[in-house]
Structures are given as structure tokens and as C-alpha cells.
JSON list of C-alpha atoms in Angstrom, two decimals:
[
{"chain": "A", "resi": 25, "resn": "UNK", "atom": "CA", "xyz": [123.67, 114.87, 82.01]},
{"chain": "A", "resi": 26, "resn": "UNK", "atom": "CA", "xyz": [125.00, 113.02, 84.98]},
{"chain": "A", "resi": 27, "resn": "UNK", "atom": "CA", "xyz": [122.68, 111.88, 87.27]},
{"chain": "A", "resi": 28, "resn": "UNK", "atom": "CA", "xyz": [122.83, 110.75, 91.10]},
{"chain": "A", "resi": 29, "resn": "UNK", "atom": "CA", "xyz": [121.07, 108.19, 93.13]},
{"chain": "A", "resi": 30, "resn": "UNK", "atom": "CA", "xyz": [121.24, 109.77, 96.64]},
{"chain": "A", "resi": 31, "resn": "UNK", "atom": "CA", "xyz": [120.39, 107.31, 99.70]},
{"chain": "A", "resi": 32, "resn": "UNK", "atom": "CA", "xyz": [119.60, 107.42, 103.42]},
{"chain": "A", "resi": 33, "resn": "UNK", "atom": "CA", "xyz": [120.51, 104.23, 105.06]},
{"chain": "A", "resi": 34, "resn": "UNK", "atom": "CA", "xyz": [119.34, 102.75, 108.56]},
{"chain": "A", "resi": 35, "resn": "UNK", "atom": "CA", "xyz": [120.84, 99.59, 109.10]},
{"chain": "A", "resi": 36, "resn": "UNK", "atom": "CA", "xyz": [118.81, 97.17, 110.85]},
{"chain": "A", "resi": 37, "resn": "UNK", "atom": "CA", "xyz": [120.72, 93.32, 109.93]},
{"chain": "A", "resi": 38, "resn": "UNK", "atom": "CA", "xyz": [124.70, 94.29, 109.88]},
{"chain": "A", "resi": 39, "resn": "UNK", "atom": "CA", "xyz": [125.74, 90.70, 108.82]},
{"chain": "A", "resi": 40, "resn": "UNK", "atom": "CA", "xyz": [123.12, 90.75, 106.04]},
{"chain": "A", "resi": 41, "resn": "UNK", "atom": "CA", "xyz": [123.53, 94.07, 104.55]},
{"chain": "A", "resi": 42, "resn": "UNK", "atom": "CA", "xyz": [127.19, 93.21, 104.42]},
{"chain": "A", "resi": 43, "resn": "UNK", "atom": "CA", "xyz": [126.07, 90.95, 102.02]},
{"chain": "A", "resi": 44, "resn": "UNK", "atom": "CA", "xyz": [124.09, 93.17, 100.05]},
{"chain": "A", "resi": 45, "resn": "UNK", "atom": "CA", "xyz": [126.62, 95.52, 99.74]},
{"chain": "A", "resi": 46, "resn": "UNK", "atom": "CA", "xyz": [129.17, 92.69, 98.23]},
{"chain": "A", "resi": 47, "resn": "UNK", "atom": "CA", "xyz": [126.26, 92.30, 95.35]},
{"chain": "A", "resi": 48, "resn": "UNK", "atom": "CA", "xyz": [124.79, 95.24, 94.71]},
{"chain": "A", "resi": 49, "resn": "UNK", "atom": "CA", "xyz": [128.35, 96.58, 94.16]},
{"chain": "A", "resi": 50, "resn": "UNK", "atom": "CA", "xyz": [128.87, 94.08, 90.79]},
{"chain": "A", "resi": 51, "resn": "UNK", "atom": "CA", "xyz": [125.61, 95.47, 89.45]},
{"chain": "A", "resi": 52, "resn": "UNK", "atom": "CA", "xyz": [126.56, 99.53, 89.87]},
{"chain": "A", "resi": 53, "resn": "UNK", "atom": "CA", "xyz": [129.58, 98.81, 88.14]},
{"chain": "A", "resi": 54, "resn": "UNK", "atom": "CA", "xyz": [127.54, 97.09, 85.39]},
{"chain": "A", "resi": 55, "resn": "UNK", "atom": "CA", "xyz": [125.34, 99.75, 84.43]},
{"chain": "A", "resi": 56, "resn": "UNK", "atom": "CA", "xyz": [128.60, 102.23, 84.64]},
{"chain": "A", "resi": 57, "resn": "UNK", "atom": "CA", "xyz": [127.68, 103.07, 88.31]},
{"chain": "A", "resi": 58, "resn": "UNK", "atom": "CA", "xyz": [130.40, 104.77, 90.28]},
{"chain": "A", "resi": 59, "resn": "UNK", "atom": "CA", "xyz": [130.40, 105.33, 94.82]},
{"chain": "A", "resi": 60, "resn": "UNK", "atom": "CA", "xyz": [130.78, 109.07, 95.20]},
{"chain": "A", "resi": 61, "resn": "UNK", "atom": "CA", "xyz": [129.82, 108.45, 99.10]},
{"chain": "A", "resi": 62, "resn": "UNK", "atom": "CA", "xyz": [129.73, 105.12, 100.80]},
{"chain": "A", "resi": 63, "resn": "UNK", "atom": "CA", "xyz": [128.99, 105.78, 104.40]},
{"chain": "A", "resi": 64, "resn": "UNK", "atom": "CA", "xyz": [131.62, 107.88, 106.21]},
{"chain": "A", "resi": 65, "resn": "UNK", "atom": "CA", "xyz": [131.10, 110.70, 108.92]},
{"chain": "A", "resi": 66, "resn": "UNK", "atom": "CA", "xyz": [128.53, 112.58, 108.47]},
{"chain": "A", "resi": 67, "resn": "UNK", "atom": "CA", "xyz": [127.64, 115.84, 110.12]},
{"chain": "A", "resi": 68, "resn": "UNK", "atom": "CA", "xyz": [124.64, 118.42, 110.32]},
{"chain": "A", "resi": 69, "resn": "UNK", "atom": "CA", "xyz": [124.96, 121.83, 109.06]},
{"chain": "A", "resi": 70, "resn": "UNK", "atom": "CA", "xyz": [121.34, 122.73, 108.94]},
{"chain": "A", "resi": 71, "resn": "UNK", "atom": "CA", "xyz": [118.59, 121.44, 110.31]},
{"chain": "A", "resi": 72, "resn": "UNK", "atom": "CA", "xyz": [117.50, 118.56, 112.48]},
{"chain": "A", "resi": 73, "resn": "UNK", "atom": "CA", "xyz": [118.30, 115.61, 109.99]},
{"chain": "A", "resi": 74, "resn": "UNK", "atom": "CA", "xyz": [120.23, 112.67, 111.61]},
{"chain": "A", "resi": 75, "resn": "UNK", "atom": "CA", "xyz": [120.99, 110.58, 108.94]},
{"chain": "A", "resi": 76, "resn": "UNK", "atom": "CA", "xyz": [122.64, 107.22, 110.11]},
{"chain": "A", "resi": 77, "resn": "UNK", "atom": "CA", "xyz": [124.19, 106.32, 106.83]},
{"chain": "A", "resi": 78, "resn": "UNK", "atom": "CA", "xyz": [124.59, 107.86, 103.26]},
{"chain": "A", "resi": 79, "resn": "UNK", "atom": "CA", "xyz": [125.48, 106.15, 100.05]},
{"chain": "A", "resi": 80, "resn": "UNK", "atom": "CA", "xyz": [125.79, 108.63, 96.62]},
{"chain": "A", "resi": 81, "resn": "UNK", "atom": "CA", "xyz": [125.99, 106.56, 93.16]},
{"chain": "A", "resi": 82, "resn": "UNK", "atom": "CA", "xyz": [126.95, 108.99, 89.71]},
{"chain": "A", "resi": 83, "resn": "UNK", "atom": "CA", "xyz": [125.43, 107.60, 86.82]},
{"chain": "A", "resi": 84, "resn": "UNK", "atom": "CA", "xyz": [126.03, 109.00, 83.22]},
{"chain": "A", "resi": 85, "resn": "UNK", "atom": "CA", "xyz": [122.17, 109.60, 83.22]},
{"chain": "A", "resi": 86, "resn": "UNK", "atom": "CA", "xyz": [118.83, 109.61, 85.36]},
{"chain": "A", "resi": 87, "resn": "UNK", "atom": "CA", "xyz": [117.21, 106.65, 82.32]},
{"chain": "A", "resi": 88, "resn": "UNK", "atom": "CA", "xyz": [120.77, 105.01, 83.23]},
{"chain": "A", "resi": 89, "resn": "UNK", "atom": "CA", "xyz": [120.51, 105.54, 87.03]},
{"chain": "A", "resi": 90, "resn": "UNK", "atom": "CA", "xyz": [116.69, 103.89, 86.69]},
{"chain": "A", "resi": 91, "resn": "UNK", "atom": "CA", "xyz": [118.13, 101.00, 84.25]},
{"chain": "A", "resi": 92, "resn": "UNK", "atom": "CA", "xyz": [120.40, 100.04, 87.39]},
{"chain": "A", "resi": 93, "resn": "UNK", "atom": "CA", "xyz": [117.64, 100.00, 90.01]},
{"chain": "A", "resi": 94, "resn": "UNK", "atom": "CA", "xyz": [115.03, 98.29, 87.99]},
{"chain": "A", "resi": 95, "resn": "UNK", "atom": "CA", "xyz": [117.49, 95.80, 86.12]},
{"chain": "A", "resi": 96, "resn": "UNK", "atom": "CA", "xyz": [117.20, 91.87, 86.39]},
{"chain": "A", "resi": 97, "resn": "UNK", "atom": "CA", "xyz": [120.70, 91.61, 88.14]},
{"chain": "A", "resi": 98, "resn": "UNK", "atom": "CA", "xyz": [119.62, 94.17, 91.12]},
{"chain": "A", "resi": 99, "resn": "UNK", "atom": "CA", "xyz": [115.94, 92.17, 91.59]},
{"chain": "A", "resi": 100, "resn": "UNK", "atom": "CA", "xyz": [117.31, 89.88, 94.53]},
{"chain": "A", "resi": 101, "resn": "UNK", "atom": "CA", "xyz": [119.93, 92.28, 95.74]},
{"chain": "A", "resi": 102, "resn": "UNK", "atom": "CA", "xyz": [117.17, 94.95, 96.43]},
{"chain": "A", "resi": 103, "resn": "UNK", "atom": "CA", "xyz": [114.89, 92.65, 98.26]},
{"chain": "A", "resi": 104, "resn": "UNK", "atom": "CA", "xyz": [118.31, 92.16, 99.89]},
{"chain": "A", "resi": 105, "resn": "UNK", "atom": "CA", "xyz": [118.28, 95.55, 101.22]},
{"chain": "A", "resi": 106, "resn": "UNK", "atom": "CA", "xyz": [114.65, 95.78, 102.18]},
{"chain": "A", "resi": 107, "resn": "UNK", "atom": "CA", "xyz": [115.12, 93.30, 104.35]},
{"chain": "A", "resi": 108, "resn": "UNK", "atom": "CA", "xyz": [118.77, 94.69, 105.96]},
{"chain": "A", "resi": 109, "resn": "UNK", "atom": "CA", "xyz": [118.05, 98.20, 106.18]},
{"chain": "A", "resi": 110, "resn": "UNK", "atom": "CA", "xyz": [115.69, 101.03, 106.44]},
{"chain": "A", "resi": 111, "resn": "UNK", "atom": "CA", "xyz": [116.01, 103.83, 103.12]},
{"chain": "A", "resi": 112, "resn": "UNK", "atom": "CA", "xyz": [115.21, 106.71, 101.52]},
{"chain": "A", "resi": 113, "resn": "UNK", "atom": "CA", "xyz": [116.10, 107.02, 98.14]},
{"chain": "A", "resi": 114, "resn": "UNK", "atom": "CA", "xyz": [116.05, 109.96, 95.10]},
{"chain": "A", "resi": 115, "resn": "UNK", "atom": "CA", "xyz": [117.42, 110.39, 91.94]},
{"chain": "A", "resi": 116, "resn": "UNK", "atom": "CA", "xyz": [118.74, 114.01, 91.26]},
{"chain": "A", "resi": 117, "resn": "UNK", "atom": "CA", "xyz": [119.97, 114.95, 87.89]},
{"chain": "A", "resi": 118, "resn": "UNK", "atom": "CA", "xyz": [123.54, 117.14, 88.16]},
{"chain": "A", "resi": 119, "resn": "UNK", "atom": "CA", "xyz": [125.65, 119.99, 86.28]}
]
């Protein structure tokens, strides 16, 4: 079953997450990773959310989707985005 990382992104270091997003791209695509969303407009529907950014990865499965984020290739490029951004992050399993 297909499963999706879904995250909420505040950028706080443009420049730098630039550069995260240059490396954590590689290492999607190496665990078979695919962008549904990458940033873009967003707009509220419902509710009082105000999300600044939203990224959506499909994986082929939620032990896949955790290989990725937990994977020796990802280790620097998450401390990467701890340091470049603010996030919210959950894994949600799909049709």
C-alpha cells in the first residue's frame, strides 16, 4: 500500500535550505521516493491553518517511507533541514 510522507515547512535560512533541497532530492529518488507537492500555492478551505510551505513524498510503502527518513544517505541532509527550516512531519498510509 502506498504510503505518504506529508510535511509542513517554515523556512527560516533560504540559501541553506536551497541546499538541502538539492540533497535530500538524490536520496527520495533512492529509496523510490516520488514529489507529489513541492511547495506551490496553497490555500485554506477549513479552518485556521496557515501553512507556509508543503512538501508530499509517495512511497511504495510506510516501512519504505521510514527506510528513506532514517537511512545513512538522509543523516546529514536532515540535520540540514533542522537547521533551515521549521516542520511538521507524518506518514499516512493511502488507497
Amino acid at each position: 500500500m502506498a504510503a505518504y510522507v506529508i510535511v509542513e515547512i517554515e523556512i527560516v535560512d533560504p540559501v541553506g535550505y536551497e541546499e538541502y533541497k538539492k540533497q535530500a532530492a538524490a536520496t527520495v529518488h533512492k529509496y523510490g521516493g516520488e514529489y507529489i507537492v513541492r511547495g506551490g500555492k496553497t490555500e485554506v478551505l477549513e479552518g485556521d491553518w496557515q501553512p507556509k510551505r508543503i512538501v508530499v513524498l509517495e512511497f511504495e510503502s510506510t516501512q519504505r517511507a521510514k527506510e528513506w527518513l532514517n537511512c545513512e544517505d538522509y543523516r546529514e541532509p536532515r540535520k540540514m533541514r533542522h537547521r533551515t527550516a521549521r516542520t511538521n512531519m507524518i506518514l499516512v498510509e493511502g488507497m
